[in-house]
CSV table of C-alpha atoms and ligand atoms in Angstrom, one decimal:
chain,number,residue,atom,x,y,z
A,1,UNK,CA,82.5,75.2,79.3
A,2,UNK,CA,78.9,74.4,78.4
A,3,UNK,CA,79.2,70.8,79.4
A,4,UNK,CA,80.1,71.5,83.0
A,5,UNK,CA,77.9,69.7,85.6
A,6,UNK,CA,77.0,71.4,88.9
A,7,UNK,CA,78.5,70.2,92.2
A,8,UNK,CA,76.5,68.0,94.7
A,9,UNK,CA,77.3,67.0,98.2
A,10,UNK,CA,76.8,63.4,99.1
A,11,UNK,CA,75.5,62.0,102.5
A,12,UNK,CA,75.6,58.3,103.2
A,13,UNK,CA,73.7,56.3,105.9
A,14,UNK,CA,76.2,53.5,106.7
A,15,UNK,CA,73.5,51.2,108.2
A,16,UNK,CA,70.1,51.4,109.8
A,17,UNK,CA,70.1,53.2,113.1
A,18,UNK,CA,72.8,55.7,112.0
A,19,UNK,CA,72.4,59.2,110.7
A,20,UNK,CA,73.5,60.2,107.2
A,21,UNK,CA,77.1,61.4,107.2
A,22,UNK,CA,78.8,63.7,104.6
A,23,UNK,CA,80.9,61.4,102.3
A,24,UNK,CA,82.1,63.9,99.7
A,25,UNK,CA,81.0,65.7,96.6
A,26,UNK,CA,80.6,65.0,92.9
A,27,UNK,CA,79.4,66.6,89.6
A,28,UNK,CA,76.2,65.5,88.0
A,29,UNK,CA,73.6,67.1,85.6
A,30,UNK,CA,70.6,66.4,87.8
A,31,UNK,CA,69.5,64.8,91.1
A,32,UNK,CA,68.8,61.4,89.6
A,33,UNK,CA,72.3,61.0,88.1
A,34,UNK,CA,73.8,62.5,91.2
A,35,UNK,CA,72.3,59.7,93.2
A,36,UNK,CA,73.6,57.0,90.7
A,37,UNK,CA,77.0,58.6,90.6
A,38,UNK,CA,77.1,58.7,94.3
A,39,UNK,CA,76.3,55.1,94.5
A,40,UNK,CA,79.1,54.2,92.1
A,41,UNK,CA,81.6,56.6,93.8
A,42,UNK,CA,80.9,56.3,97.5
A,43,UNK,CA,79.4,52.8,98.0
A,44,UNK,CA,81.4,50.5,95.9
A,45,UNK,CA,81.9,48.3,99.0
A,46,UNK,CA,78.4,48.4,100.4
A,47,UNK,CA,79.3,51.4,102.6
A,48,UNK,CA,75.7,52.6,102.6
A,49,UNK,CA,72.0,51.6,102.8
A,50,UNK,CA,70.7,55.1,101.9
A,51,UNK,CA,72.1,58.2,100.1
A,52,UNK,CA,71.1,61.9,100.1
A,53,UNK,CA,72.4,64.3,97.5
A,54,UNK,CA,72.0,68.1,97.6
A,55,UNK,CA,73.3,70.9,95.4
A,56,UNK,CA,76.3,72.4,97.1
A,57,UNK,CA,75.0,75.9,96.3
A,58,UNK,CA,71.8,75.2,98.3
A,59,UNK,CA,73.7,74.7,101.6
A,60,UNK,CA,74.1,77.7,104.0
A,61,UNK,CA,76.9,77.3,106.4
A,62,UNK,CA,78.3,79.2,109.4
A,63,UNK,CA,81.6,80.9,108.8
A,64,UNK,CA,84.8,80.0,110.6
A,65,UNK,CA,85.8,83.7,111.2
A,66,UNK,CA,82.7,84.3,113.3
A,67,UNK,CA,83.3,81.0,115.2
A,68,UNK,CA,83.9,82.8,118.5
A,69,UNK,CA,81.0,85.2,118.5
A,70,UNK,CA,78.6,82.8,116.8
A,71,UNK,CA,79.1,80.0,119.4
A,72,UNK,CA,79.7,82.4,122.3
A,73,UNK,CA,76.2,82.2,123.9
A,74,UNK,CA,76.8,78.6,124.9
A,75,UNK,CA,80.2,79.3,126.3
A,76,UNK,CA,79.2,80.5,129.8
A,77,UNK,CA,76.4,78.0,130.4
A,78,UNK,CA,78.1,75.2,132.2
A,79,UNK,CA,74.9,74.6,134.1
A,80,UNK,CA,73.6,72.8,131.0
A,81,UNK,CA,75.9,69.9,131.9
A,82,UNK,CA,75.0,67.3,134.5
A,83,UNK,CA,78.5,67.5,135.9
A,84,UNK,CA,77.8,71.1,137.1
A,85,UNK,CA,75.7,70.0,140.0
A,86,UNK,CA,76.9,68.9,143.4
A,87,UNK,CA,74.9,66.2,145.1
A,88,UNK,CA,75.7,63.8,148.0
A,89,UNK,CA,77.7,60.8,146.9
A,90,UNK,CA,75.4,58.2,148.4
A,91,UNK,CA,72.4,59.1,146.4
A,92,UNK,CA,71.6,56.5,143.6
A,93,UNK,CA,70.2,57.0,140.1
A,94,UNK,CA,71.2,60.6,139.7
B,1,UNK,CA,83.8,65.1,104.0
B,2,UNK,CA,85.5,67.1,101.3
B,3,UNK,CA,82.8,69.2,99.7
B,4,UNK,CA,83.1,72.9,99.6
B,5,UNK,CA,82.6,74.5,103.0
B,6,UNK,CA,79.9,76.4,101.2
B,7,UNK,CA,81.0,79.9,100.5
B,8,UNK,CA,84.0,81.9,99.3
B,9,UNK,CA,87.3,81.3,101.0
B,10,UNK,CA,88.0,84.0,103.5
B,11,UNK,CA,91.5,85.2,102.7
B,12,UNK,CA,91.6,87.8,100.0
B,13,UNK,CA,94.7,89.3,101.6
B,14,UNK,CA,94.6,92.9,100.8
B,15,UNK,CA,96.6,94.6,103.5
B,16,UNK,CA,99.8,93.6,105.3
B,17,UNK,CA,97.8,93.7,108.6
B,18,UNK,CA,95.4,91.3,107.2
B,19,UNK,CA,98.1,89.0,105.9
B,20,UNK,CA,99.7,89.0,109.3
B,21,UNK,CA,96.5,88.1,111.0
B,22,UNK,CA,95.9,85.3,108.5
B,23,UNK,CA,99.4,84.0,109.2
B,24,UNK,CA,98.9,84.1,112.9
B,25,UNK,CA,95.5,82.4,112.8
B,26,UNK,CA,96.9,79.7,110.5
B,27,UNK,CA,100.1,79.2,112.5
B,28,UNK,CA,98.0,78.8,115.6
B,29,UNK,CA,96.0,75.9,114.0
B,30,UNK,CA,99.1,74.2,112.6
B,31,UNK,CA,101.0,74.6,115.8
B,32,UNK,CA,98.1,72.9,117.7
B,33,UNK,CA,98.1,70.1,115.1
B,34,UNK,CA,94.6,71.1,114.2
B,35,UNK,CA,93.2,70.5,110.7
B,36,UNK,CA,92.8,73.4,108.2
B,37,UNK,CA,89.3,73.4,106.7
B,38,UNK,CA,88.2,74.9,103.4
B,39,UNK,CA,87.0,78.3,104.5
B,40,UNK,CA,89.8,78.8,107.0
B,41,UNK,CA,92.1,81.7,106.2
B,42,UNK,CA,95.4,80.3,104.9
B,43,UNK,CA,98.6,81.6,103.3
B,44,UNK,CA,98.5,81.8,99.5
B,45,UNK,CA,101.6,79.5,99.3
B,46,UNK,CA,99.8,76.8,101.3
B,47,UNK,CA,96.8,77.0,99.1
B,48,UNK,CA,98.8,76.9,95.9
B,49,UNK,CA,101.0,74.0,97.0
B,50,UNK,CA,97.9,72.0,98.0
B,51,UNK,CA,96.1,72.7,94.7
B,52,UNK,CA,99.2,71.6,92.7
B,53,UNK,CA,99.8,68.5,94.8
B,54,UNK,CA,96.2,67.3,95.0
B,55,UNK,CA,95.7,68.0,91.3
B,56,UNK,CA,98.8,66.1,90.3
B,57,UNK,CA,97.7,63.2,92.6
B,58,UNK,CA,94.2,63.2,91.0
B,59,UNK,CA,95.7,63.2,87.5
B,60,UNK,CA,98.0,60.3,88.5
B,61,UNK,CA,95.0,58.2,89.5
B,62,UNK,CA,93.2,59.0,86.3
B,63,UNK,CA,96.1,58.4,84.0
B,64,UNK,CA,97.0,55.4,86.1
B,65,UNK,CA,94.0,53.5,84.9
B,66,UNK,CA,95.5,53.1,81.4
B,67,UNK,CA,98.5,50.8,81.8
B,68,UNK,CA,96.3,48.2,83.7
B,69,UNK,CA,93.1,49.0,81.7
B,70,UNK,CA,95.1,47.7,78.7
B,71,UNK,CA,95.0,44.2,80.1
B,72,UNK,CA,91.3,43.9,81.1
B,73,UNK,CA,90.3,42.2,77.8
B,74,UNK,CA,93.3,39.9,78.0
B,75,UNK,CA,93.2,38.9,81.7
B,76,UNK,CA,93.9,35.2,81.9
B,77,UNK,CA,90.6,34.2,83.7
B,78,UNK,CA,87.2,35.6,84.5
B,79,UNK,CA,88.3,35.9,88.2
B,80,UNK,CA,91.4,38.0,87.2
B,81,UNK,CA,89.3,40.1,84.9
B,82,UNK,CA,86.7,41.0,87.5
B,83,UNK,CA,89.5,41.9,90.0
B,84,UNK,CA,91.3,44.1,87.5
B,85,UNK,CA,88.1,45.9,86.6
B,86,UNK,CA,87.3,46.5,90.2
B,87,UNK,CA,90.9,47.9,90.7
B,88,UNK,CA,90.7,50.2,87.7
B,89,UNK,CA,87.3,51.4,88.9
B,90,UNK,CA,88.8,52.2,92.3
B,91,UNK,CA,91.5,54.2,90.7
B,92,UNK,CA,88.8,56.3,88.9
B,93,UNK,CA,87.2,56.7,92.3
B,94,UNK,CA,90.5,57.9,93.8
B,95,UNK,CA,90.8,60.5,91.1
B,96,UNK,CA,87.3,61.8,91.8
B,97,UNK,CA,87.8,62.0,95.6
B,98,UNK,CA,90.9,64.0,94.9
B,99,UNK,CA,89.4,66.4,92.4
B,100,UNK,CA,86.6,67.0,95.0
B,101,UNK,CA,89.3,67.8,97.6
B,102,UNK,CA,91.0,70.2,95.2
B,103,UNK,CA,87.8,71.9,94.5
B,104,UNK,CA,87.4,72.9,98.1
B,105,UNK,CA,90.4,75.1,97.6
B,106,UNK,CA,88.6,77.2,95.1
B,107,UNK,CA,89.6,75.7,91.7
B,108,UNK,CA,87.2,74.3,89.2
B,109,UNK,CA,87.6,70.6,88.1
B,110,UNK,CA,87.2,71.5,84.4
B,111,UNK,CA,90.2,73.9,84.8
B,112,UNK,CA,92.3,71.1,86.3
B,113,UNK,CA,91.4,68.7,83.5
B,114,UNK,CA,92.3,71.3,81.0
B,115,UNK,CA,95.7,71.7,82.6
B,116,UNK,CA,96.2,67.9,82.5
B,117,UNK,CA,95.3,67.8,78.9
B,118,UNK,CA,97.5,70.7,77.9
B,119,UNK,CA,100.5,69.3,79.9
B,120,UNK,CA,100.6,72.2,82.3
B,121,UNK,CA,100.1,69.9,85.2
B,122,UNK,CA,101.9,66.6,85.6
B,123,UNK,CA,101.0,63.1,86.8
B,124,UNK,CA,103.3,60.5,88.3
B,125,UNK,CA,105.9,59.5,85.7
B,126,UNK,CA,105.5,55.8,86.6
B,127,UNK,CA,102.5,55.6,84.3
B,128,UNK,CA,104.6,56.5,81.3
B,129,UNK,CA,106.0,53.0,81.2
B,130,UNK,CA,104.3,50.3,79.2
B,131,UNK,CA,102.6,47.1,80.4
B,132,UNK,CA,104.2,44.5,78.1
B,133,UNK,CA,103.0,41.3,79.7
B,134,UNK,CA,100.4,40.0,82.2
B,135,UNK,CA,103.1,39.9,84.8
B,136,UNK,CA,103.3,43.7,84.6
B,137,UNK,CA,99.8,43.9,86.1
B,138,UNK,CA,101.1,41.9,89.0
B,139,UNK,CA,104.2,44.1,89.3
B,140,UNK,CA,102.1,47.3,89.2
B,141,UNK,CA,99.9,46.1,92.0
B,142,UNK,CA,102.7,44.9,94.1
B,143,UNK,CA,105.3,47.6,93.5
B,144,UNK,CA,103.5,50.7,92.2
B,145,UNK,CA,100.5,50.4,94.5
B,146,UNK,CA,102.8,49.4,97.3
B,147,UNK,CA,104.9,52.6,96.8
B,148,UNK,CA,101.7,54.6,96.5
B,149,UNK,CA,100.5,53.3,99.8
B,150,UNK,CA,103.8,54.2,101.5
B,151,UNK,CA,103.3,57.7,100.2
B,152,UNK,CA,99.6,58.0,101.0
B,153,UNK,CA,99.5,56.6,104.5
B,154,UNK,CA,101.2,59.6,106.1
B,155,UNK,CA,98.9,61.9,104.0
B,156,UNK,CA,96.0,60.6,106.0
B,157,UNK,CA,97.4,62.9,108.7
B,158,UNK,CA,98.0,65.8,106.3
B,159,UNK,CA,97.1,69.2,107.8
B,160,UNK,CA,94.4,69.9,105.1
B,161,UNK,CA,91.2,68.2,106.3
B,162,UNK,CA,89.6,67.4,102.9
B,163,UNK,CA,92.9,65.9,101.5
B,164,UNK,CA,93.5,63.9,104.7
B,165,UNK,CA,89.9,62.5,104.6
B,166,UNK,CA,90.2,61.6,100.9
B,167,UNK,CA,93.4,59.8,101.7
B,168,UNK,CA,91.8,57.7,104.5
B,169,UNK,CA,89.3,56.5,102.0
B,170,UNK,CA,91.9,55.8,99.4
B,171,UNK,CA,94.2,53.9,101.7
B,172,UNK,CA,91.4,51.6,102.8
B,173,UNK,CA,90.8,50.7,99.2
B,174,UNK,CA,94.5,50.3,98.2
B,175,UNK,CA,95.3,47.3,100.4
B,176,UNK,CA,93.5,45.0,98.0
B,177,UNK,CA,95.4,46.5,95.1
B,178,UNK,CA,98.7,45.6,96.5
B,179,UNK,CA,97.7,42.1,97.6
B,180,UNK,CA,96.1,41.2,94.2
B,181,UNK,CA,99.3,42.2,92.5
B,182,UNK,CA,101.4,40.1,94.9
B,183,UNK,CA,99.0,37.2,94.3
B,184,UNK,CA,99.5,37.4,90.6
B,185,UNK,CA,103.3,37.2,90.9
B,186,UNK,CA,103.0,34.5,93.6
B,187,UNK,CA,101.0,32.4,91.2
B,188,UNK,CA,103.4,33.0,88.3
B,189,UNK,CA,106.4,32.3,90.5
B,190,UNK,CA,105.1,28.8,91.2
B,191,UNK,CA,104.2,28.2,87.6
B,192,UNK,CA,106.1,27.1,84.5
B,193,UNK,CA,109.7,28.3,83.8
B,194,UNK,CA,108.3,30.7,81.3
B,195,UNK,CA,105.9,32.1,83.8
B,196,UNK,CA,108.7,32.5,86.3
B,197,UNK,CA,110.7,34.3,83.7
B,198,UNK,CA,107.8,36.6,82.9
B,199,UNK,CA,107.5,37.6,86.6
B,200,UNK,CA,111.3,38.2,86.8
B,201,UNK,CA,111.2,40.4,83.7
B,202,UNK,CA,108.4,42.5,85.1
B,203,UNK,CA,110.2,43.0,88.4
B,204,UNK,CA,113.4,44.0,86.4
B,205,UNK,CA,111.5,46.7,84.6
B,206,UNK,CA,109.3,48.1,87.4
B,207,UNK,CA,111.7,48.1,90.3
B,208,UNK,CA,113.7,51.3,89.6
B,209,UNK,CA,110.7,53.3,88.3
B,210,UNK,CA,108.9,52.4,91.6
B,211,UNK,CA,111.8,53.8,93.6
B,212,UNK,CA,111.6,57.0,91.6
B,213,UNK,CA,107.9,57.3,92.6
B,214,UNK,CA,109.0,58.8,95.9
B,215,UNK,CA,110.5,61.8,94.0
B,216,UNK,CA,114.0,63.2,93.9
B,217,UNK,CA,116.3,63.1,96.9
B,218,UNK,CA,115.7,65.8,99.5
B,219,UNK,CA,119.4,66.7,99.6
B,220,UNK,CA,122.5,66.4,97.5
B,221,UNK,CA,123.2,66.9,93.8
B,222,UNK,CA,120.1,65.2,92.5
B,223,UNK,CA,117.7,67.1,94.8
B,224,UNK,CA,115.1,69.1,92.9
B,225,UNK,CA,116.1,72.7,92.4
B,226,UNK,CA,114.0,74.9,94.8
B,227,UNK,CA,112.8,71.8,96.6
B,228,UNK,CA,110.0,72.4,99.1
B,229,UNK,CA,110.4,69.5,101.5
B,230,UNK,CA,111.2,71.7,104.5
B,231,UNK,CA,108.3,74.1,103.9
B,232,UNK,CA,105.8,71.3,103.2
B,233,UNK,CA,106.9,69.6,106.4
B,234,UNK,CA,106.4,72.8,108.4
B,235,UNK,CA,103.0,73.1,106.9
B,236,UNK,CA,102.1,69.5,107.9
B,237,UNK,CA,101.5,68.6,104.2
B,238,UNK,CA,104.4,66.2,104.3
B,239,UNK,CA,105.3,64.1,107.3
B,240,UNK,CA,108.4,62.2,106.0
B,241,UNK,CA,111.1,63.1,103.5
B,242,UNK,CA,111.2,61.4,100.1
B,243,UNK,CA,114.3,59.5,101.1
B,244,UNK,CA,112.8,58.2,104.3
B,245,UNK,CA,109.8,56.9,102.5
B,246,UNK,CA,111.9,55.3,99.8
B,247,UNK,CA,114.0,53.5,102.4
B,248,UNK,CA,110.9,52.2,104.2
B,249,UNK,CA,109.6,50.9,100.9
B,250,UNK,CA,112.9,49.1,100.1
B,251,UNK,CA,112.9,47.6,103.6
B,252,UNK,CA,109.4,46.4,103.2
B,253,UNK,CA,109.7,45.1,99.7
B,254,UNK,CA,113.0,43.2,99.7
B,255,UNK,CA,111.8,40.3,101.9
B,256,UNK,CA,108.6,40.1,99.8
B,257,UNK,CA,110.7,39.7,96.7
B,258,UNK,CA,112.7,37.0,98.4
B,259,UNK,CA,109.4,35.2,99.2
B,260,UNK,CA,108.5,35.5,95.5
B,261,UNK,CA,111.9,34.1,94.5
B,262,UNK,CA,112.5,37.2,92.4
B,263,UNK,CA,115.9,38.9,92.1
B,264,UNK,CA,115.7,42.7,92.4
B,265,UNK,CA,117.8,44.2,89.6
B,266,UNK,CA,120.3,46.0,91.9
B,267,UNK,CA,123.8,44.4,92.6
B,268,UNK,CA,124.3,46.9,95.5
B,269,UNK,CA,121.3,45.7,97.4
B,270,UNK,CA,122.4,44.3,100.7
B,271,UNK,CA,121.4,44.4,104.4
B,272,UNK,CA,123.3,46.9,106.5
B,273,UNK,CA,123.5,45.7,110.0
B,274,UNK,CA,124.7,49.0,111.4
B,275,UNK,CA,122.0,51.1,109.9
B,276,UNK,CA,119.3,48.4,110.3
B,277,UNK,CA,118.2,49.0,106.7
B,278,UNK,CA,118.8,47.7,103.2
B,279,UNK,CA,121.4,49.6,101.3
B,280,UNK,CA,120.6,50.1,97.6
B,281,UNK,CA,122.3,51.4,94.5
B,282,UNK,CA,122.2,54.8,92.8
B,283,UNK,CA,119.0,55.8,91.1
B,284,UNK,CA,119.2,57.1,87.5
B,285,UNK,CA,117.7,60.5,88.1
B,286,UNK,CA,118.4,61.6,84.5
B,287,UNK,CA,115.9,59.0,83.5
B,288,UNK,CA,113.4,60.3,86.0
B,289,UNK,CA,113.6,63.9,84.8
B,290,UNK,CA,113.6,62.8,81.2
B,291,UNK,CA,110.4,60.8,81.6
B,292,UNK,CA,108.8,63.5,83.8
B,293,UNK,CA,109.5,66.1,81.1
B,294,UNK,CA,107.7,64.1,78.5
B,295,UNK,CA,110.3,61.8,77.0
B,296,UNK,CA,109.2,58.4,78.5
B,297,UNK,CA,108.1,55.5,76.4
B,298,UNK,CA,104.3,56.2,76.7
B,299,UNK,CA,103.9,59.9,77.6
B,300,UNK,CA,102.3,60.8,74.2
B,301,UNK,CA,100.1,57.8,74.1
B,302,UNK,CA,98.7,58.4,77.6
B,303,UNK,CA,97.8,62.0,77.1
B,304,UNK,CA,96.4,61.4,73.6
B,305,UNK,CA,94.2,58.6,75.0
B,306,UNK,CA,93.0,60.8,77.9
B,307,UNK,CA,92.2,63.7,75.5
B,308,UNK,CA,90.4,61.5,73.1
B,309,UNK,CA,88.3,59.9,75.9
B,310,UNK,CA,87.4,63.4,77.2
B,311,UNK,CA,86.5,64.7,73.7
B,312,UNK,CA,84.5,61.7,72.8
B,313,UNK,CA,82.5,62.1,76.0
B,314,UNK,CA,81.5,65.7,75.3
B,315,UNK,CA,78.2,64.8,73.6
B,316,UNK,CA,77.2,62.7,76.6
B,317,UNK,CA,77.8,65.5,79.0
B,318,UNK,CA,75.9,68.0,76.8
B,319,UNK,CA,73.0,65.6,76.3
B,320,UNK,CA,72.7,65.0,80.0
B,321,UNK,CA,72.7,68.8,80.6
B,322,UNK,CA,70.0,69.3,77.9
B,323,UNK,CA,67.9,66.5,79.5
B,324,UNK,CA,68.3,68.0,82.9
B,325,UNK,CA,67.3,71.5,81.6
B,326,UNK,CA,64.2,70.1,79.9
B,327,UNK,CA,63.1,68.1,83.0
B,328,UNK,CA,63.5,71.2,85.1
B,329,UNK,CA,61.5,73.3,82.7
B,330,UNK,CA,58.7,70.7,82.7
B,331,UNK,CA,58.5,70.6,86.4
B,332,UNK,CA,58.2,74.4,86.6
B,333,UNK,CA,55.2,74.3,84.2
B,334,UNK,CA,53.5,71.5,86.2
C,401,FE2,FE1,94.8,54.8,93.7
C,402,FE2,FE1,95.7,51.6,93.6
């Protein structure tokens, strides 16, 4: 249909100090109307102080079937966590 | 978080080996009570069931705006009018959250709307009953939204991530819907004799259709042919049977009706000490099927109105597209 509007993803910052979080998606003809629609759809109860919208087609994502191989490199590096290290119990501020 | 997971779904099951692998991967996630996300491989039946259910749910929210929308211009006070508009706007929002969730399964929203308009996909049959008086707006909030909440709360734990997340949002918003309906009836029930009669009349007409909202019984003669309750429970789409939810609703609502001084139109309604539940009379499932198949008091009116609204909005959608295209072209030049 010629009157189909493209899909946008909506990210909302709930309050100052917090990051934008994905809230959902919507259809809109352009970025300006996507923002207005997002306000009406996802912040009817003051759920946000800032909104980002981005065309869904412009997002590149990792794929769930390569989950293992893709995230593998971090799997055997427990020494990246503080809990890996053994130190005497009576030392403070470590 | 129910946008597309940005790419094609992974399971184009071509070989038996592949189908087995998909099933194993999927069963593993379901078995561990993990959520399924849009690009996960999933059995075709799971995908089809979800698309049908989410689309029908979305359509119900959208059509559900009409019976109450009819009363916006006739609300008895500015306060009631503002509340009713906010509620109807919420229902529009619920429809849109749900269409978003359905789209993550690889269907297009325009296609779903076409199927609604052509009658290929259904919506909840409750919205085919008319709203004859202002008290009906109260009865809808109290009973219809009350039943919807009972259905929707377990869906917040549905195995499909985008659907569950949409439901969490919806449920947060629904609680005011039910309370404002109760408040309308509470006000009427303390009003004049005529107002009390109006509240009683609304309860008389909405009680049985509300019980039908939970769907046909899971077992017995009136059960839907080829019912899917068992499969849907195994898939984590459904957490309780229709009859369980219906019983919970009755148990919750009877004391509320007593508080309102309303008599629910069921002579068989009585507390069963042994079961610890309210017993209630037989539901007229012939009526349910009749209304679902198109023969309710308002089926034609609801669909005609929906189609007209869609058609009359076509020029707006086209104009917005034309404007967007022109703006984009201008930016390229500059
Ligand atoms: Fe709703
Ligand atoms: Fe509602």
